[in-house]
Tab-separated table of C-alpha atoms in Angstrom:
chain	number	residue	atom	x	y	z
A	211	UNK	CA	-28.041	26.693	-3.589
A	212	UNK	CA	-25.998	24.581	-6.021
A	213	UNK	CA	-22.758	26.029	-4.738
A	214	UNK	CA	-23.972	25.529	-1.167
A	215	UNK	CA	-24.492	21.813	-1.889
A	216	UNK	CA	-20.919	21.386	-3.057
A	217	UNK	CA	-19.527	23.542	-0.260
A	218	UNK	CA	-21.385	21.651	2.445
A	219	UNK	CA	-20.063	18.321	1.195
A	220	UNK	CA	-16.510	19.631	1.102
A	221	UNK	CA	-16.844	21.135	4.567
A	222	UNK	CA	-18.210	17.884	5.960
A	223	UNK	CA	-15.264	16.074	4.422
A	224	UNK	CA	-12.811	18.465	6.068
A	225	UNK	CA	-14.513	18.128	9.439
A	226	UNK	CA	-14.434	14.338	9.168
A	227	UNK	CA	-10.706	14.433	8.491
A	228	UNK	CA	-10.034	16.849	11.319
A	229	UNK	CA	-11.977	14.598	13.686
A	230	UNK	CA	-9.388	11.771	13.474
A	231	UNK	CA	-7.285	11.967	16.636
A	232	UNK	CA	-3.559	12.176	15.952
A	233	UNK	CA	-3.056	9.294	18.379
A	234	UNK	CA	-5.088	7.088	16.039
A	235	UNK	CA	-2.883	8.143	13.140
A	236	UNK	CA	0.209	7.354	15.174
A	237	UNK	CA	-1.152	3.888	16.025
A	238	UNK	CA	-1.781	3.188	12.345
A	239	UNK	CA	1.800	4.102	11.487
A	240	UNK	CA	3.071	1.965	14.375
A	241	UNK	CA	1.283	-1.005	12.793
A	242	UNK	CA	2.646	-0.162	9.352
A	243	UNK	CA	6.252	-0.105	10.541
A	244	UNK	CA	5.890	-2.676	13.348
A	245	UNK	CA	7.332	-0.381	15.968
A	246	UNK	CA	6.111	1.620	18.958
A	247	UNK	CA	8.665	4.341	18.314
A	248	UNK	CA	6.715	6.738	16.066
A	249	UNK	CA	6.705	10.500	16.469
A	250	UNK	CA	4.347	12.644	14.415
A	251	UNK	CA	6.181	15.697	13.119
A	252	UNK	CA	3.259	17.151	11.201
A	253	UNK	CA	-0.221	16.271	9.914
A	254	UNK	CA	-1.750	18.381	7.139
A	255	UNK	CA	-4.923	18.241	5.092
A	256	UNK	CA	-4.689	18.393	1.275
A	257	UNK	CA	-6.089	21.542	-0.272
A	258	UNK	CA	-8.315	19.507	-2.607
A	259	UNK	CA	-11.053	17.645	-0.783
A	260	UNK	CA	-12.927	14.597	-1.970
A	261	UNK	CA	-16.327	13.132	-1.139
A	262	UNK	CA	-15.833	9.373	-0.999
A	263	UNK	CA	-12.394	9.457	0.572
A	264	UNK	CA	-10.469	11.684	2.927
A	265	UNK	CA	-6.734	12.103	3.133
A	266	UNK	CA	-4.001	13.389	5.381
A	267	UNK	CA	-0.336	14.029	4.691
A	268	UNK	CA	1.804	12.872	7.608
A	269	UNK	CA	5.472	13.500	8.411
A	270	UNK	CA	6.660	10.908	10.905
A	271	UNK	CA	9.917	9.926	12.588
A	272	UNK	CA	10.340	6.145	12.827
A	273	UNK	CA	12.610	4.703	15.535
A	274	UNK	CA	14.181	8.154	15.883
A	275	UNK	CA	16.200	7.397	12.752
A	276	UNK	CA	14.044	7.410	9.640
A	277	UNK	CA	11.873	10.301	8.485
A	278	UNK	CA	8.875	9.170	6.449
A	279	UNK	CA	6.434	11.163	4.349
A	280	UNK	CA	3.144	9.284	4.354
A	281	UNK	CA	-0.421	9.634	3.158
A	282	UNK	CA	-3.411	8.260	5.074
A	283	UNK	CA	-6.471	7.617	2.918
A	284	UNK	CA	-9.761	6.833	4.615
A	285	UNK	CA	-13.482	6.484	4.108
A	286	UNK	CA	-15.295	9.652	5.167
A	287	UNK	CA	-18.608	7.844	5.403
A	288	UNK	CA	-20.223	10.645	3.402
A	289	UNK	CA	-23.929	10.200	2.690
A	290	UNK	CA	-23.497	11.521	-0.859
A	291	UNK	CA	-20.807	9.902	-2.997
A	292	UNK	CA	-20.059	10.076	-6.705
A	293	UNK	CA	-20.006	6.262	-7.034
A	294	UNK	CA	-22.266	3.514	-5.745
A	295	UNK	CA	-19.334	1.196	-5.048
A	296	UNK	CA	-16.569	2.319	-2.721
A	297	UNK	CA	-14.225	-0.212	-1.135
A	298	UNK	CA	-10.916	0.891	0.356
A	299	UNK	CA	-9.764	-2.712	0.741
A	300	UNK	CA	-10.074	-3.187	-3.018
A	301	UNK	CA	-8.077	-0.008	-3.621
A	302	UNK	CA	-5.389	-1.204	-1.214
A	303	UNK	CA	-5.169	-4.613	-2.919
A	304	UNK	CA	-4.923	-3.035	-6.380
A	305	UNK	CA	-2.231	-0.629	-5.259
A	306	UNK	CA	-0.281	-3.401	-3.518
A	307	UNK	CA	-0.411	-5.592	-6.627
A	308	UNK	CA	0.613	-2.769	-8.935
A	309	UNK	CA	3.533	-1.829	-6.685
A	310	UNK	CA	4.688	-5.454	-6.533
A	311	UNK	CA	4.453	-5.595	-10.334
A	312	UNK	CA	6.844	-2.668	-10.717
A	313	UNK	CA	4.281	-0.013	-11.577
A	314	UNK	CA	5.021	3.469	-10.247
A	315	UNK	CA	2.407	3.825	-7.513
A	316	UNK	CA	2.717	4.936	-3.884
A	317	UNK	CA	3.657	1.890	-1.822
A	318	UNK	CA	0.737	0.822	0.418
A	319	UNK	CA	1.926	-0.131	3.891
A	320	UNK	CA	-0.981	-1.130	6.090
A	321	UNK	CA	-4.746	-1.574	5.741
A	322	UNK	CA	-7.134	-0.829	8.599
A	323	UNK	CA	-10.028	-2.572	6.896
A	324	UNK	CA	-12.678	-2.136	9.582
A	325	UNK	CA	-11.428	1.123	11.065
A	326	UNK	CA	-10.406	-0.469	14.356
A	327	UNK	CA	-7.377	1.831	14.612
A	328	UNK	CA	-8.359	5.042	12.794
A	329	UNK	CA	-12.019	4.965	13.753
A	330	UNK	CA	-12.940	4.530	10.082
A	331	UNK	CA	-11.614	2.246	7.305
A	332	UNK	CA	-8.353	3.463	5.787
A	333	UNK	CA	-4.813	2.661	4.797
A	334	UNK	CA	-1.430	4.328	4.886
A	335	UNK	CA	0.998	4.610	1.986
A	336	UNK	CA	4.306	6.265	1.233
A	337	UNK	CA	4.221	9.593	-0.567
A	338	UNK	CA	5.749	9.826	-4.027
A	339	UNK	CA	6.897	13.277	-5.057
A	340	UNK	CA	5.659	14.772	-8.283
A	341	UNK	CA	3.463	17.429	-9.849
A	342	UNK	CA	-0.028	16.342	-10.904
A	343	UNK	CA	-1.236	16.538	-14.439
A	344	UNK	CA	-4.719	17.784	-15.165
A	345	UNK	CA	-7.745	16.569	-17.060
A	346	UNK	CA	-7.439	19.957	-18.778
A	347	UNK	CA	-4.051	18.726	-19.916
A	348	UNK	CA	-3.182	21.455	-22.429
A	349	UNK	CA	-4.672	24.259	-20.314
A	350	UNK	CA	-3.184	23.615	-16.864
A	351	UNK	CA	-1.157	21.151	-14.829
A	352	UNK	CA	2.255	19.565	-15.069
A	353	UNK	CA	2.268	18.822	-18.801
A	354	UNK	CA	1.139	22.292	-19.819
A	355	UNK	CA	3.628	23.926	-17.428
A	356	UNK	CA	6.573	21.847	-18.676
A	357	UNK	CA	9.054	23.015	-21.265
A	358	UNK	CA	8.330	22.131	-24.902
A	359	UNK	CA	11.185	19.614	-24.807
A	360	UNK	CA	9.748	17.830	-21.773
A	361	UNK	CA	6.128	17.601	-22.894
A	362	UNK	CA	6.798	14.888	-25.441
A	363	UNK	CA	8.650	12.724	-22.944
A	364	UNK	CA	5.913	13.217	-20.339
A	365	UNK	CA	3.193	12.120	-22.738
A	366	UNK	CA	5.298	9.157	-23.835
A	367	UNK	CA	5.899	8.202	-20.201
A	368	UNK	CA	2.167	8.390	-19.432
A	369	UNK	CA	1.379	6.067	-22.341
A	370	UNK	CA	4.203	3.711	-21.313
A	371	UNK	CA	2.818	3.597	-17.768
A	372	UNK	CA	-0.636	2.837	-19.133
A	373	UNK	CA	0.772	0.025	-21.266
A	374	UNK	CA	2.641	-1.368	-18.242
A	375	UNK	CA	-0.537	-1.321	-16.125
A	376	UNK	CA	-2.396	-3.169	-18.863
A	377	UNK	CA	0.272	-5.877	-18.872
A	378	UNK	CA	0.105	-6.886	-15.200
A	379	UNK	CA	-1.255	-10.278	-14.168
A	380	UNK	CA	-4.782	-9.943	-12.780
A	381	UNK	CA	-5.489	-13.666	-12.422
A	382	UNK	CA	-4.754	-13.974	-8.712
A	383	UNK	CA	-7.776	-14.651	-6.470
A	384	UNK	CA	-7.301	-11.473	-4.395
A	385	UNK	CA	-8.143	-9.423	-7.508
A	386	UNK	CA	-11.247	-11.356	-8.455
A	387	UNK	CA	-13.386	-8.315	-7.657
A	388	UNK	CA	-11.961	-6.581	-10.752
A	389	UNK	CA	-14.062	-8.984	-12.832
A	390	UNK	CA	-17.205	-8.590	-10.715
A	391	UNK	CA	-17.995	-4.862	-10.562
A	392	UNK	CA	-21.460	-5.477	-12.014
A	393	UNK	CA	-23.543	-8.264	-13.514
A	394	UNK	CA	-22.990	-9.274	-17.121
A	395	UNK	CA	-21.451	-11.937	-19.297
A	396	UNK	CA	-18.664	-9.733	-20.660
A	397	UNK	CA	-16.602	-6.734	-19.561
A	398	UNK	CA	-18.555	-4.538	-21.963
A	399	UNK	CA	-21.873	-5.730	-20.528
A	400	UNK	CA	-20.608	-5.189	-16.994
A	401	UNK	CA	-19.535	-1.626	-17.795
A	402	UNK	CA	-22.981	-0.862	-19.193
A	403	UNK	CA	-24.657	-2.362	-16.130
A	404	UNK	CA	-22.244	-0.597	-13.740
A	405	UNK	CA	-23.295	2.691	-15.300
A	406	UNK	CA	-26.987	1.884	-14.999
A	407	UNK	CA	-26.455	0.807	-11.381
A	408	UNK	CA	-24.790	4.153	-10.660
A	409	UNK	CA	-27.702	6.047	-12.221
A	410	UNK	CA	-30.140	4.038	-10.088
A	411	UNK	CA	-28.076	4.769	-6.972
A	412	UNK	CA	-28.553	8.483	-7.656
A	413	UNK	CA	-32.256	8.011	-8.505
A	414	UNK	CA	-31.507	9.365	-11.956
A	415	UNK	CA	-33.381	8.159	-15.025
A	416	UNK	CA	-33.885	9.346	-18.573
A	417	UNK	CA	-34.996	7.644	-21.780
A	418	UNK	CA	-31.772	8.720	-23.500
A	419	UNK	CA	-29.758	6.676	-21.011
A	420	UNK	CA	-31.882	3.590	-21.636
A	421	UNK	CA	-31.683	3.966	-25.420
A	422	UNK	CA	-27.929	4.447	-25.296
A	423	UNK	CA	-27.488	1.354	-23.156
A	424	UNK	CA	-29.629	-0.693	-25.531
A	425	UNK	CA	-27.693	0.465	-28.603
A	426	UNK	CA	-24.413	-0.413	-26.885
A	427	UNK	CA	-25.724	-3.880	-26.028
A	428	UNK	CA	-26.771	-4.447	-29.635
A	429	UNK	CA	-23.371	-3.397	-30.992
A	430	UNK	CA	-21.176	-5.230	-28.472
A	431	UNK	CA	-18.044	-6.711	-30.108
A	432	UNK	CA	-16.912	-10.283	-29.471
A	433	UNK	CA	-13.712	-11.743	-28.129
A	434	UNK	CA	-11.839	-8.707	-26.798
A	435	UNK	CA	-9.304	-9.730	-24.107
A	436	UNK	CA	-9.499	-8.176	-20.658
A	437	UNK	CA	-6.622	-6.457	-18.867
A	438	UNK	CA	-6.254	-4.291	-15.783
A	439	UNK	CA	-7.925	-0.916	-16.291
A	440	UNK	CA	-7.188	2.041	-14.038
A	441	UNK	CA	-10.822	3.002	-14.526
A	442	UNK	CA	-10.446	6.730	-13.834
A	443	UNK	CA	-7.608	7.141	-16.288
A	444	UNK	CA	-7.380	10.932	-16.399
A	445	UNK	CA	-4.195	12.961	-16.581
A	446	UNK	CA	-4.832	14.356	-13.107
A	447	UNK	CA	-4.215	10.869	-11.714
A	448	UNK	CA	-0.640	10.937	-13.050
A	449	UNK	CA	2.196	12.604	-11.135
A	450	UNK	CA	5.227	13.808	-13.088
A	451	UNK	CA	8.799	14.534	-12.100
A	452	UNK	CA	11.781	15.378	-14.306
A	453	UNK	CA	9.930	14.667	-17.525
A	454	UNK	CA	8.372	11.306	-16.667
A	455	UNK	CA	5.634	9.707	-14.583
A	456	UNK	CA	6.633	9.356	-10.940
A	457	UNK	CA	3.364	7.750	-9.819
A	458	UNK	CA	-0.196	6.866	-10.732
A	459	UNK	CA	-2.852	7.359	-8.040
A	460	UNK	CA	-6.544	6.784	-7.195
A	461	UNK	CA	-7.825	3.311	-8.035
A	462	UNK	CA	-11.390	3.427	-6.758
A	463	UNK	CA	-12.828	2.696	-10.227
A	464	UNK	CA	-10.411	-0.044	-11.350
A	465	UNK	CA	-11.814	-3.035	-13.219
A	466	UNK	CA	-10.893	-5.769	-15.707
A	467	UNK	CA	-11.777	-4.897	-19.291
A	468	UNK	CA	-10.371	-4.254	-22.766
A	469	UNK	CA	-7.323	-1.973	-22.803
A	470	UNK	CA	-9.065	0.358	-25.227
A	471	UNK	CA	-11.456	1.541	-22.518
A	472	UNK	CA	-8.656	3.084	-20.470
A	473	UNK	CA	-7.235	4.783	-23.548
A	474	UNK	CA	-10.642	6.082	-24.643
A	475	UNK	CA	-11.290	7.401	-21.123
A	476	UNK	CA	-8.068	9.417	-21.221
A	477	UNK	CA	-9.020	10.996	-24.532
A	478	UNK	CA	-12.677	11.616	-23.724
A	479	UNK	CA	-12.088	13.231	-20.341
A	480	UNK	CA	-9.358	15.476	-21.699
A	481	UNK	CA	-11.557	16.647	-24.562
A	482	UNK	CA	-14.719	17.085	-22.493
A	483	UNK	CA	-13.156	18.740	-19.456
A	484	UNK	CA	-10.868	21.165	-21.298
A	485	UNK	CA	-12.235	24.706	-21.689
A	486	UNK	CA	-14.031	25.292	-24.972
A	487	UNK	CA	-12.294	28.650	-25.372
A	488	UNK	CA	-8.849	27.021	-25.134
A	489	UNK	CA	-8.465	24.864	-28.261
A	490	UNK	CA	-6.028	21.980	-28.406
A	491	UNK	CA	-2.506	23.259	-29.208
A	492	UNK	CA	-0.238	21.737	-31.825
A	493	UNK	CA	2.029	20.125	-29.226
A	494	UNK	CA	-0.786	17.966	-27.792
A	495	UNK	CA	-1.348	14.779	-29.819
A	496	UNK	CA	-4.591	14.301	-31.689
A	497	UNK	CA	-6.521	11.043	-31.461
A	498	UNK	CA	-4.726	9.226	-34.280
A	499	UNK	CA	-1.300	10.237	-32.943
A	500	UNK	CA	-2.121	9.014	-29.438
A	501	UNK	CA	-3.460	5.713	-30.773
A	502	UNK	CA	-0.311	5.276	-32.853
A	503	UNK	CA	1.865	6.022	-29.818
A	504	UNK	CA	-0.016	3.475	-27.707
A	505	UNK	CA	0.356	0.795	-30.389
A	506	UNK	CA	4.053	1.527	-30.861
A	507	UNK	CA	4.811	1.476	-27.124
A	508	UNK	CA	2.691	-1.566	-26.327
A	509	UNK	CA	3.138	-3.581	-29.486
A	510	UNK	CA	-0.595	-4.346	-29.556
A	511	UNK	CA	-3.136	-3.098	-32.043
A	512	UNK	CA	-6.050	-1.032	-30.796
A	513	UNK	CA	-9.320	-2.830	-31.594
A	514	UNK	CA	-13.029	-1.992	-31.519
A	515	UNK	CA	-12.056	1.630	-31.082
A	516	UNK	CA	-15.297	3.339	-32.088
A	517	UNK	CA	-17.331	1.097	-29.807
A	518	UNK	CA	-14.985	1.654	-26.859
A	519	UNK	CA	-15.150	5.418	-27.375
A	520	UNK	CA	-18.941	5.252	-27.314
A	521	UNK	CA	-19.018	3.096	-24.190
A	522	UNK	CA	-16.684	5.471	-22.348
A	523	UNK	CA	-18.714	8.487	-23.486
A	524	UNK	CA	-21.856	6.777	-22.197
A	525	UNK	CA	-20.288	5.891	-18.852
A	526	UNK	CA	-18.663	9.242	-18.156
A	527	UNK	CA	-21.665	11.259	-19.326
A	528	UNK	CA	-24.035	9.348	-17.054
A	529	UNK	CA	-21.586	9.670	-14.155
A	530	UNK	CA	-21.456	13.443	-14.528
A	531	UNK	CA	-25.169	13.933	-15.130
A	532	UNK	CA	-26.302	11.628	-12.316
A	533	UNK	CA	-24.034	13.074	-9.655
A	534	UNK	CA	-24.596	16.713	-10.579
A	535	UNK	CA	-28.327	16.047	-10.558
A	536	UNK	CA	-27.968	14.551	-7.062
A	537	UNK	CA	-26.248	17.749	-5.953
A	538	UNK	CA	-28.937	19.954	-7.473
A	539	UNK	CA	-26.560	21.416	-10.071
A	540	UNK	CA	-28.070	19.921	-13.213
A	541	UNK	CA	-31.365	21.794	-13.103
A	542	UNK	CA	-29.734	25.075	-12.117
A	543	UNK	CA	-27.073	25.155	-14.843
A	544	UNK	CA	-28.362	22.916	-17.667
A	545	UNK	CA	-26.244	24.590	-20.351
A	546	UNK	CA	-23.085	23.397	-18.607
A	547	UNK	CA	-24.049	19.788	-19.270
A	548	UNK	CA	-25.476	19.937	-22.779
A	549	UNK	CA	-22.406	18.224	-24.201
A	550	UNK	CA	-23.041	15.119	-22.134
A	551	UNK	CA	-26.671	14.911	-23.214
A	552	UNK	CA	-25.495	15.300	-26.804
A	553	UNK	CA	-23.155	12.327	-26.356
A	554	UNK	CA	-26.008	10.152	-25.095
A	555	UNK	CA	-28.225	11.212	-27.993
A	556	UNK	CA	-25.422	10.467	-30.461
A	557	UNK	CA	-24.890	6.973	-29.036
A	558	UNK	CA	-28.630	6.259	-28.897
A	559	UNK	CA	-28.941	7.103	-32.603
A	560	UNK	CA	-26.458	4.445	-33.708
A	561	UNK	CA	-27.772	1.166	-35.047
A	562	UNK	CA	-26.662	-2.293	-34.016
């Protein structure tokens, strides 16, 4: 039954994507390039399917002269989503601002905010070539598959890209939503509340979540500056080409907060999602080495590190447990998720 739940969601996502008429896609691209002369050469569905968003790769001829490789991202309208907040306009605005700031992201071209053209909200962007990394970074994906000489440069490039994202200006009014993802007087408080809001959205409650949240509130540091955070800063959201990052993708969880949260998220997800029977190899940096690299590249000291690690562990653990419980997976395979419960118990045991 658990597998059926996942399969049915994926199948519904595929059917939703297939239901978009190609004429609607062509009209969207006409708007993006301000021309009527658009021919669709091919439309293909990615092999990996999501729940909150759908996607289509499109090859198009523009004005019978230019060939464009594009990606259309749209809201599937799925009843079950991993996150309680999903706003394609916000993702478009983040991506547009990052691209204008010189960050390597696919260039967004046109937003159909209400779905008047596609039939559902979506936007079109240019495709950037590259091989994806993986959250299981030393077990699979672009970094693992690279030559030993390239791995170091790829990791350095990923950290440099992270530093560059953290340095962009997020003061403009169109990005105000980055500071308003949940209620709270600080970014730390908002991250705690965002996590509790997500658990409530999935009708998921447990005393260990409440105790962890309370311990984090009691230990909250003061005065940490906020920067742009990718929010889902896993290696599988980095594309690599010729030894460096060619693009960063997927900004549905972006927010304004201390830079350390993005860095802690990268480390925590890599450690938690990598297979237990595939230990970290010597070529992959340990925590202290990655922190040192970040500080050297960015010129800024990492602060409140232990607290940020705990907050990220709390957030990601609740995300996983709440959504898998919603899908019926948690009760059927409890041993798979023991590590996340252990993280919540560890955080709850700490004193303010």
